[in-house]
Coordinates of C-alpha atoms and ligand atoms in Angstrom, one line a residue:
Chain A
X231 CA 0.0 0.0 0.0
X232 CA 1.1 3.6 -0.7
X233 CA -0.2 6.2 1.7
X234 CA 0.0 10.0 2.4
X235 CA 0.4 10.8 6.0
X236 CA -0.2 14.2 7.6
X237 CA 1.3 14.0 11.0
X238 CA 1.4 16.6 13.8
X239 CA 5.0 17.6 14.5
X240 CA 5.8 19.7 17.5
X241 CA 9.3 20.1 18.9
X242 CA 8.4 20.5 22.6
X243 CA 5.6 21.6 24.9
X244 CA 6.4 25.3 24.3
X245 CA 6.8 25.4 20.5
X246 CA 4.1 25.7 17.9
X247 CA 3.4 22.6 16.0
X248 CA 2.1 21.9 12.5
X249 CA 0.9 19.1 10.2
X250 CA 3.7 17.7 8.1
X251 CA 3.1 15.6 5.0
X252 CA 5.0 12.3 4.5
X253 CA 4.7 9.5 1.9
X254 CA 5.1 5.9 2.8
X255 CA 5.2 3.1 0.3
X256 CA 5.1 -0.7 0.2
X257 CA 3.1 -0.9 3.5
X258 CA 1.7 -4.4 4.2
X259 CA -2.0 -4.4 4.9
X260 CA -1.2 -6.8 7.8
X261 CA 1.0 -4.2 9.6
X262 CA -0.4 -2.6 12.7
X263 CA -0.7 1.2 12.5
X264 CA 2.2 1.5 14.9
X265 CA 4.4 -0.8 12.7
X266 CA 3.6 1.5 9.8
X267 CA 4.9 4.4 11.9
X268 CA 8.0 2.3 12.7
X269 CA 8.6 2.1 8.9
X270 CA 8.2 5.8 8.5
X271 CA 10.5 6.5 11.4
X272 CA 13.2 4.2 9.9
X273 CA 13.0 6.3 6.8
X274 CA 13.3 9.6 8.7
X275 CA 16.3 8.3 10.7
X276 CA 18.1 7.1 7.6
X277 CA 17.5 10.6 6.1
X278 CA 19.0 12.1 9.3
X279 CA 15.7 13.6 10.3
X280 CA 14.1 13.6 13.8
X281 CA 11.8 10.6 14.1
X282 CA 8.1 11.1 15.1
X283 CA 7.7 10.7 18.9
X284 CA 4.6 8.6 19.8
X285 CA 3.6 6.7 22.9
X286 CA 3.4 2.9 22.9
X287 CA 4.4 0.0 25.1
X288 CA 2.5 -3.3 25.1
X289 CA 1.3 -3.2 21.5
X290 CA -1.5 -5.6 22.4
X291 CA -4.2 -3.4 23.6
X292 CA -3.6 -3.5 27.4
X293 CA -1.4 -0.6 28.4
X294 CA -3.3 2.3 26.9
X295 CA -0.3 4.2 25.8
X296 CA -0.8 4.4 22.0
X297 CA -2.8 7.6 21.8
X298 CA -3.3 8.8 18.2
X299 CA -6.2 10.7 16.8
X300 CA -6.5 9.3 13.3
X301 CA -8.7 10.9 10.6
X302 CA -10.8 12.6 13.2
X303 CA -11.3 9.7 15.5
X304 CA -9.6 8.4 18.6
X305 CA -7.6 5.3 17.7
X306 CA -8.8 5.5 14.1
X307 CA -11.9 4.3 12.2
X308 CA -12.6 1.1 14.2
X309 CA -14.4 1.0 17.5
X310 CA -13.3 -1.1 20.5
X311 CA -9.6 -1.1 19.6
X312 CA -6.5 0.8 20.5
X313 CA -4.1 2.2 17.8
X314 CA -1.8 -0.8 18.2
X315 CA -4.7 -3.1 17.4
X316 CA -5.6 -1.1 14.3
X317 CA -4.3 -2.7 11.1
X318 CA -3.5 -1.1 7.7
X319 CA -6.2 -3.2 6.1
X320 CA -8.7 -0.8 7.6
X321 CA -7.4 1.7 5.0
X322 CA -7.3 1.8 1.2
X323 CA -4.3 2.1 -1.0
X324 CA -3.7 5.8 -1.8
X325 CA -5.5 7.1 1.3
X326 CA -4.5 10.3 3.0
X327 CA -4.4 9.8 6.8
X328 CA -4.3 12.7 9.3
X329 CA -2.7 11.8 12.6
X330 CA -2.9 14.2 15.6
X331 CA -2.2 14.0 19.3
X332 CA -5.1 13.9 21.9
X333 CA -6.3 17.4 22.2
X334 CA -7.3 18.6 25.6
X335 CA -6.3 21.4 27.9
X336 CA -5.6 18.8 30.6
X337 CA -3.4 16.7 28.2
X338 CA -0.7 19.1 27.0
X339 CA 1.5 18.0 24.1
X340 CA 5.0 17.0 25.2
X341 CA 6.4 16.3 21.7
X342 CA 4.8 15.4 18.4
X343 CA 2.0 12.8 19.2
X344 CA 3.0 12.4 22.9
X345 CA 0.8 14.0 25.4
X346 CA 1.1 14.3 29.2
X347 CA -1.7 12.2 30.8
X348 CA -0.5 12.5 34.4
X349 CA -3.8 14.3 35.1
X350 CA -5.3 10.8 35.2
X351 CA -2.8 9.7 37.7
X352 CA -3.5 12.7 40.0
X353 CA -7.2 11.9 39.8
X354 CA -6.6 8.3 40.8
X355 CA -4.2 9.4 43.6
X356 CA -6.9 11.7 44.9
X357 CA -9.2 8.6 45.3
X358 CA -7.0 7.7 48.3
X359 CA -6.6 4.4 50.0
X360 CA -9.2 1.6 50.6
X361 CA -9.6 0.2 54.1
X362 CA -8.8 -3.5 53.8
X363 CA -6.8 -5.9 55.9
X364 CA -3.3 -6.7 54.6
X365 CA -1.4 -9.8 55.5
X366 CA -1.8 -13.3 54.2
X367 CA -4.3 -14.0 51.4
X368 CA -7.9 -14.2 52.5
X369 CA -10.1 -17.2 52.0
X370 CA -11.8 -16.8 48.6
X371 CA -15.3 -16.5 49.9
X372 CA -14.6 -14.6 53.1
X373 CA -16.4 -11.6 51.8
X374 CA -19.5 -12.5 49.8
X375 CA -19.9 -10.5 46.6
X376 CA -22.9 -10.9 44.3
X377 CA -21.8 -12.3 40.9
X378 CA -23.4 -9.4 39.0
X379 CA -21.5 -6.8 41.1
X380 CA -18.3 -8.7 40.7
X381 CA -18.8 -8.7 36.9
X382 CA -19.7 -5.1 36.7
X383 CA -16.7 -4.1 38.9
X384 CA -14.5 -6.2 36.6
X385 CA -15.9 -4.5 33.5
X386 CA -15.2 -1.0 35.0
X387 CA -11.7 -2.1 36.1
X388 CA -11.0 -2.9 32.5
X389 CA -10.3 0.8 31.8
X390 CA -6.7 1.2 30.7
X391 CA -6.5 4.9 31.1
X392 CA -5.8 5.5 27.5
X393 CA -7.7 8.8 27.4
X394 CA -9.6 8.1 24.2
X395 CA -12.8 9.2 26.0
X396 CA -11.3 12.6 26.6
X397 CA -9.8 12.9 23.2
X398 CA -13.1 12.1 21.4
X399 CA -15.4 14.1 23.6
X400 CA -16.5 17.4 22.2
X401 CA -16.0 18.8 25.7
X402 CA -12.8 17.0 26.5
X403 CA -14.6 15.5 29.5
X404 CA -13.0 12.8 31.5
X405 CA -16.1 11.5 33.1
X406 CA -16.0 8.0 31.5
X407 CA -12.5 7.4 32.9
X408 CA -13.2 8.9 36.3
X409 CA -16.5 7.0 36.6
X410 CA -14.9 3.7 35.7
X411 CA -12.3 4.3 38.4
X412 CA -15.0 5.2 40.9
X413 CA -17.3 2.3 40.0
X414 CA -14.7 -0.5 40.2
X415 CA -14.5 0.3 44.0
X416 CA -18.1 1.5 44.6
X417 CA -19.4 -1.8 43.4
X418 CA -17.4 -3.9 45.8
X419 CA -17.7 -4.3 49.6
X420 CA -14.0 -3.4 50.0
X421 CA -14.7 0.0 48.4
X422 CA -17.5 1.0 50.8
X423 CA -15.8 2.7 53.8
X424 CA -14.4 5.5 51.7
X425 CA -17.0 5.4 48.9
X426 CA -18.6 8.8 49.3
X427 CA -15.5 10.7 50.2
X428 CA -13.7 9.1 47.3
X429 CA -16.2 10.4 44.7
X430 CA -16.1 13.9 46.1
X431 CA -12.2 14.0 46.0
X432 CA -11.9 12.5 42.5
X433 CA -14.5 14.7 40.9
X434 CA -12.8 17.8 42.6
X435 CA -9.5 16.8 41.1
X436 CA -11.1 16.1 37.7
X437 CA -12.5 19.7 37.7
X438 CA -9.1 21.1 38.8
X439 CA -7.3 19.5 35.9
X440 CA -9.4 21.4 33.4
X441 CA -11.5 18.6 31.9
X442 CA -14.9 19.7 30.5
X443 CA -18.4 18.7 31.5
X444 CA -20.4 15.8 30.3
X445 CA -23.1 16.5 27.7
X446 CA -24.2 12.9 27.5
X447 CA -23.4 12.6 23.8
X448 CA -22.1 9.1 24.4
X449 CA -19.1 9.5 22.1
X450 CA -16.7 8.2 24.8
X451 CA -18.6 4.9 25.1
X452 CA -18.4 4.3 21.4
X453 CA -14.7 5.0 21.1
X454 CA -13.6 3.4 24.4
X455 CA -11.4 0.4 23.5
X456 CA -12.5 -1.4 26.6
X457 CA -16.3 -0.9 26.2
X458 CA -16.7 1.1 29.4
X459 CA -20.4 1.9 29.7
X460 CA -22.2 5.1 30.3
X461 CA -23.8 3.2 33.2
X462 CA -20.6 4.1 35.1
X463 CA -21.2 7.8 34.6
X464 CA -24.7 7.5 35.9
X465 CA -23.4 5.7 39.0
X466 CA -20.8 8.4 39.6
X467 CA -23.6 11.1 39.2
X468 CA -25.7 9.2 41.8
X469 CA -22.9 8.7 44.2
X470 CA -21.7 12.3 43.9
X471 CA -25.2 13.6 44.4
X472 CA -25.7 11.5 47.5
X473 CA -22.2 12.3 48.8
X474 CA -22.8 16.1 48.4
X475 CA -26.1 15.8 50.3
X476 CA -24.8 13.7 53.2
X477 CA -21.3 15.4 53.5
X478 CA -20.7 16.7 57.0
X479 CA -18.5 19.7 57.8
X480 CA -14.8 18.6 58.4
X481 CA -14.0 18.2 62.1
X482 CA -10.6 18.1 63.8
X483 CA -10.4 14.8 65.6
X484 CA -7.8 13.4 67.9
X485 CA -5.7 11.4 65.4
X486 CA -6.5 8.5 63.1
X487 CA -6.5 8.6 59.4
X488 CA -8.6 10.9 57.0
Chain B
X223 CA -22.7 25.5 41.0
X224 CA -19.1 25.0 42.1
X225 CA -18.5 21.5 40.6
X226 CA -19.0 20.2 37.1
X227 CA -21.5 17.7 38.4
X228 CA -23.6 20.2 40.4
X229 CA -23.9 22.3 37.3
X230 CA -25.2 19.2 35.5
X231 CA -27.8 18.5 38.2
X232 CA -29.2 22.0 38.0
X233 CA -29.2 21.8 34.2
X234 CA -31.2 18.5 34.4
X235 CA -33.6 19.6 37.2
X236 CA -34.4 22.9 35.4
X237 CA -34.8 21.1 32.1
X238 CA -37.2 18.5 33.6
X239 CA -39.1 21.4 35.2
X240 CA -39.4 23.1 31.8
X241 CA -40.6 19.8 30.3
X242 CA -43.4 19.7 32.9
X243 CA -44.3 23.3 32.2
X244 CA -44.3 22.7 28.5
X245 CA -46.8 19.9 29.0
X246 CA -49.1 22.1 30.9
X247 CA -48.7 25.0 28.4
X248 CA -49.5 22.7 25.5
X249 CA -52.6 21.3 27.2
X250 CA -54.1 24.8 27.7
X251 CA -53.1 25.9 24.2
X252 CA -54.7 22.8 22.7
X253 CA -58.0 23.8 24.3
X254 CA -58.1 26.7 21.8
X255 CA -58.4 24.2 19.0
X256 CA -61.2 22.3 20.7
X257 CA -63.3 25.0 22.4
X258 CA -63.0 28.7 22.4
X259 CA -65.0 28.9 25.6
X260 CA -62.9 26.6 27.8
X261 CA -59.7 28.2 26.4
X262 CA -61.0 31.6 27.5
X263 CA -62.0 30.4 31.0
X264 CA -58.7 28.5 31.7
X265 CA -56.7 31.5 30.3
X266 CA -58.6 33.8 32.6
X267 CA -58.0 31.5 35.6
X268 CA -54.3 31.2 34.9
X269 CA -54.0 34.9 34.2
X270 CA -55.7 36.0 37.4
X271 CA -55.1 33.3 40.0
X272 CA -52.7 34.7 42.6
X273 CA -50.9 31.3 43.1
X274 CA -50.2 31.0 39.4
X275 CA -49.3 34.7 39.0
X276 CA -47.2 35.3 42.0
X277 CA -45.8 31.9 42.8
X278 CA -45.7 29.6 39.7
X279 CA -44.9 32.4 37.2
X280 CA -41.8 33.7 39.1
X281 CA -40.6 30.1 39.6
X282 CA -40.9 29.5 35.9
X283 CA -39.0 32.7 35.0
X284 CA -36.3 31.8 37.4
X285 CA -36.2 28.2 36.0
X286 CA -35.8 29.4 32.5
X287 CA -33.1 32.0 33.3
X288 CA -31.3 29.4 35.5
X289 CA -31.4 26.9 32.7
X290 CA -29.9 29.0 30.0
X291 CA -27.3 30.7 32.2
X292 CA -26.2 27.2 33.4
X293 CA -26.2 26.1 29.7
X294 CA -23.9 29.1 28.8
X295 CA -21.6 28.4 31.7
X296 CA -21.2 24.8 30.7
X297 CA -20.6 25.7 27.1
X298 CA -17.9 28.2 28.0
X299 CA -16.1 25.7 30.2
X300 CA -16.4 23.0 27.6
X301 CA -14.9 25.2 24.9
X302 CA -12.0 26.2 27.2
X303 CA -11.3 22.5 27.8
X304 CA -9.9 22.1 24.2
X305 CA -7.8 25.2 23.4
X306 CA -6.2 23.6 20.3
X307 CA -8.8 22.2 17.9
X308 CA -8.4 19.1 15.8
X309 CA -7.5 19.6 12.1
X310 CA -9.7 16.5 11.4
X311 CA -12.6 15.8 13.7
X312 CA -15.5 13.4 12.9
X313 CA -17.9 13.6 15.8
X314 CA -20.8 12.3 13.7
X315 CA -19.2 8.9 13.8
X316 CA -20.0 8.5 17.4
X317 CA -22.7 10.9 18.5
X318 CA -25.9 12.6 17.3
X319 CA -26.2 16.1 16.0
X320 CA -28.8 16.9 18.7
X321 CA -26.5 15.9 21.5
X322 CA -23.6 18.0 20.2
X323 CA -25.7 21.1 19.5
X324 CA -27.8 21.7 22.6
X325 CA -26.4 25.2 22.8
X326 CA -27.4 26.0 19.2
X327 CA -31.0 24.6 19.6
X328 CA -31.1 26.3 23.0
X329 CA -30.2 29.7 21.7
X330 CA -32.8 29.3 19.0
X331 CA -35.4 28.6 21.7
X332 CA -34.1 31.6 23.7
X333 CA -34.6 33.9 20.6
X334 CA -38.1 32.4 20.2
X335 CA -38.8 33.1 23.8
X336 CA -37.9 36.8 23.2
X337 CA -40.5 37.0 20.4
X338 CA -43.0 35.0 22.5
X339 CA -42.7 37.4 25.4
X340 CA -43.1 40.3 23.1
X341 CA -46.2 38.7 21.6
X342 CA -48.1 37.6 24.7
X343 CA -46.4 38.1 28.0
X344 CA -45.5 41.8 27.8
X345 CA -48.9 42.9 26.5
X346 CA -50.5 40.8 29.2
X347 CA -48.4 42.3 32.0
X348 CA -49.2 45.8 30.6
X349 CA -53.0 45.3 30.6
X350 CA -53.1 43.5 33.9
X351 CA -50.6 45.3 36.1
X352 CA -49.9 48.7 34.5
X353 CA -53.4 49.5 33.2
X354 CA -54.7 47.4 36.1
X355 CA -57.5 45.8 34.1
X356 CA -57.9 42.3 35.6
X357 CA -61.3 41.7 33.9
X358 CA -59.9 39.8 30.9
X359 CA -62.6 41.4 28.8
X360 CA -62.4 43.4 25.6
X361 CA -64.4 46.5 24.5
X362 CA -67.4 44.3 23.6
X363 CA -67.5 42.8 27.1
X364 CA -66.2 39.4 25.9
X365 CA -63.2 37.4 27.0
X366 CA -60.2 38.7 24.9
X367 CA -57.8 35.8 25.2
X368 CA -59.0 33.6 22.3
X369 CA -59.3 36.6 19.9
X370 CA -55.8 37.8 20.8
X371 CA -54.4 34.4 20.1
X372 CA -56.1 34.0 16.8
X373 CA -55.1 37.6 15.8
X374 CA -51.4 36.7 16.3
X375 CA -51.6 33.7 14.1
X376 CA -53.1 35.6 11.1
X377 CA -49.6 36.8 10.3
X378 CA -47.9 34.1 8.0
X379 CA -44.4 35.3 8.9
X380 CA -45.1 34.8 12.6
X381 CA -46.6 31.4 12.0
X382 CA -43.5 30.3 10.1
X383 CA -41.2 31.6 12.8
X384 CA -43.2 29.8 15.5
X385 CA -43.2 26.5 13.5
X386 CA -39.4 26.7 12.9
X387 CA -38.9 27.4 16.6
X388 CA -40.8 24.3 17.5
X389 CA -38.5 22.2 15.3
X390 CA -35.6 23.5 17.3
X391 CA -37.5 22.7 20.5
X392 CA -38.0 19.2 19.2
X393 CA -34.3 18.7 18.5
X394 CA -33.4 20.1 21.9
X395 CA -35.8 17.7 23.6
X396 CA -34.8 14.7 21.4
X397 CA -31.5 14.7 23.3
X398 CA -32.4 16.6 26.5
X399 CA -35.3 14.5 27.8
X400 CA -33.3 11.3 28.3
X401 CA -30.1 13.2 29.0
X402 CA -31.6 14.8 32.1
X403 CA -32.2 11.4 33.6
X404 CA -28.6 10.3 32.9
X405 CA -27.3 13.5 34.5
X406 CA -29.2 12.8 37.7
X407 CA -27.9 9.2 37.6
X408 CA -31.4 7.8 37.0
X409 CA -30.3 4.9 34.7
X410 CA -31.4 1.3 34.9
X411 CA -31.5 -1.4 32.3
X412 CA -35.2 -1.9 33.2
X413 CA -36.3 1.7 32.8
X414 CA -33.8 3.5 30.6
X415 CA -35.1 2.1 27.3
X416 CA -38.6 3.2 28.2
X417 CA -37.4 6.7 29.2
X418 CA -35.6 7.0 25.9
X419 CA -38.7 6.0 24.0
X420 CA -40.9 8.3 26.0
X421 CA -38.4 11.2 25.4
X422 CA -38.4 10.6 21.7
X423 CA -42.2 10.5 21.6
X424 CA -42.4 13.7 23.7
X425 CA -39.9 15.5 21.6
X426 CA -41.9 14.8 18.5
X427 CA -45.5 15.0 19.7
X428 CA -45.5 18.1 21.8
X429 CA -43.7 20.4 19.3
X430 CA -45.8 18.9 16.5
X431 CA -48.9 19.7 18.6
X432 CA -47.8 23.3 18.9
X433 CA -47.3 23.5 15.2
X434 CA -50.8 22.0 14.6
X435 CA -52.2 24.7 16.9
X436 CA -50.4 27.5 15.1
X437 CA -51.4 26.2 11.6
X438 CA -55.0 25.5 12.7
X439 CA -55.5 29.2 13.7
X440 CA -53.7 30.5 10.7
X441 CA -55.8 28.3 8.3
X442 CA -59.1 28.9 10.0
X443 CA -58.7 32.6 10.0
X444 CA -58.0 32.7 6.2
Ligands
HEM40 C1 -34.0 29.2 26.9 C2 -33.2 28.7 26.1 C3 -32.5 27.5 26.3 C4 -31.1 27.3 26.3 C5 -30.1 28.4 26.0 C6 -30.9 25.9 26.6 C7 -29.6 25.4 26.6 C8 -29.3 24.1 26.9 C9 -28.0 23.5 26.9 C10 -26.7 24.2 26.4 C11 -28.1 22.2 27.3 C12 -27.0 21.1 27.3 C13 -26.2 21.2 28.6 C14 -25.1 20.2 28.5 O1 -24.2 20.3 27.7 O2 -25.2 19.2 29.3 C15 -29.5 22.0 27.6 C16 -30.0 20.8 28.1 C17 -31.4 20.6 28.3 N1 -32.4 21.4 28.1 FE1 -32.2 23.3 27.4 N2 -32.0 25.3 26.8 C18 -33.1 26.1 26.6 C19 -34.4 25.9 26.7 C20 -35.0 24.7 27.1 C21 -36.4 24.4 27.2 C22 -37.5 25.3 26.8 C23 -36.5 23.1 27.6 C24 -37.7 22.2 27.9 C25 -38.9 22.4 27.5 C26 -35.1 22.6 27.8 C27 -34.9 21.3 28.2 C28 -33.6 20.8 28.4 C29 -33.3 19.5 28.9 C30 -34.3 18.5 29.4 C31 -31.9 19.4 28.9 C32 -31.1 18.2 29.3 C33 -30.4 18.4 30.6 C34 -29.2 17.4 30.8 O3 -28.5 17.1 29.9 O4 -29.0 17.0 32.0 N3 -34.2 23.5 27.5 N4 -30.2 23.1 27.4
SF4_41 S1 -12.8 4.8 29.9 FE1 -12.1 3.7 28.0 S2 -11.5 5.4 26.6 FE2 -11.5 6.3 28.7 S3 -9.5 6.0 29.5 FE3 -10.6 4.2 30.2 S4 -10.3 2.7 28.6 FE4 -9.6 4.6 27.7
FES42 S1 0.6 0.0 22.9 FE1 -0.3 -0.7 24.7 S2 -2.5 -0.4 24.2 FE2 -1.5 0.1 22.4

């Protein structure tokens, strides 16, 4: 396959970037999108040019690093996959492909296609600890958990923090990600002690990072490579509402955590 | 209004309140198609009842103002959240036009409300509270409400503007109705499909009903 690529090039966080056009030829339709980029970077290196910086790690859809906004869509034209799981057979010979970094105030560009997603880490950190006993492994059924809750918590925990939800959302809202992180604990008995404080803290941090609001367009759910459901956003909205209503004023107590 | 989510709750609550109001407004207006007499008497009741005038009416005004101010605030924040736009962006691949353009359809409704106030509310306030005529009667000693309504809809331009506005209202509600439930966290596999269907039906039938009323009076007066 022969393709024309228009790729966002930006030297560093401070400099202005622009789309630069590249030609690649003899691309196998069975290559992944990242492998196609490897071929392009080999070309650039052999010409003595600066290769295109892009994030990647596992290349099998589990780490969430490979952020690329391809032809107007997060992770390209397919749904339910990451960029590393996208193959060149999803394109036609002669196509022009536009590749941009995630665009959001909370995800500043570091270089080329690499963005800083540490806002997600700070939101998770703000969630705090969960009160569980440590020590030797517990007996499997020590804490009874309804199968349905276990399944739903597992589905929420499948979020890989890729940020496609933010990238695709017209408001750059992080609510699908945050709600997945809140839900995976809110659904389980181990998550209950800090449940309502956690949702308040994480939403506060989400707002601070500069993500937008949710307009319930549902775009995130369509583009999420892990099929995280809007159900989670509704759960977060419920929990936050309840937490705001029952929140008590902070009191200085004589020691202990929180 | 401090957090993203509290803004969403207020948006949803005021939106649902406006939906309830719209149902009531439609019901009364539809009476004008069925019976001139009952339309006149209900209009007189609504126009002179102190609870309606001094409790419900201010609540409604506050509700509308609240709703669109919260809408503008959300829109500004959302725009700021993506300072650098995409060169290529295909939102139609994963969301509906209605859901992405609530601010557009909302502003069209707001412009319509301006005309609507000029047409009915301001004259009404003038007659009742400035000229202090609470009788609801015209020079001939008959109720004036029905005649005033019909008179407005003899103007084809106005009829067209009203009908177009109802199309925007329909698009706003097509997304807004079910969205309000999601914003409040009211989502359940058992009820959500029903809420979505009800919302779609409401978004089509109520604006369509308003259009029918406007066309009815236009056609029957020509
Ligand atoms: C006065 C002009 C209006 C403006 C400027 C306006 C604006 C908006 C905007 C921008 C949103 C989307 C908020 C978001 O992104 O989440 C919205 C949602 C909504 N609007 Fe309006 N609107 C107006 C009038 C109305 C009317 C007359 C009704 C009902 C009869 C209504 C019902 C709703 C509902 C139910 C929602 C969904 C709330 C949610 O998503 O939680 N709006 N409006
Ligand atoms: S919710 Fe989905 S799209 Fe968003 S960060 Fe998690 S895995 Fe990625
Ligand atoms: S590189 Fe790990 S998900 Fe794509």
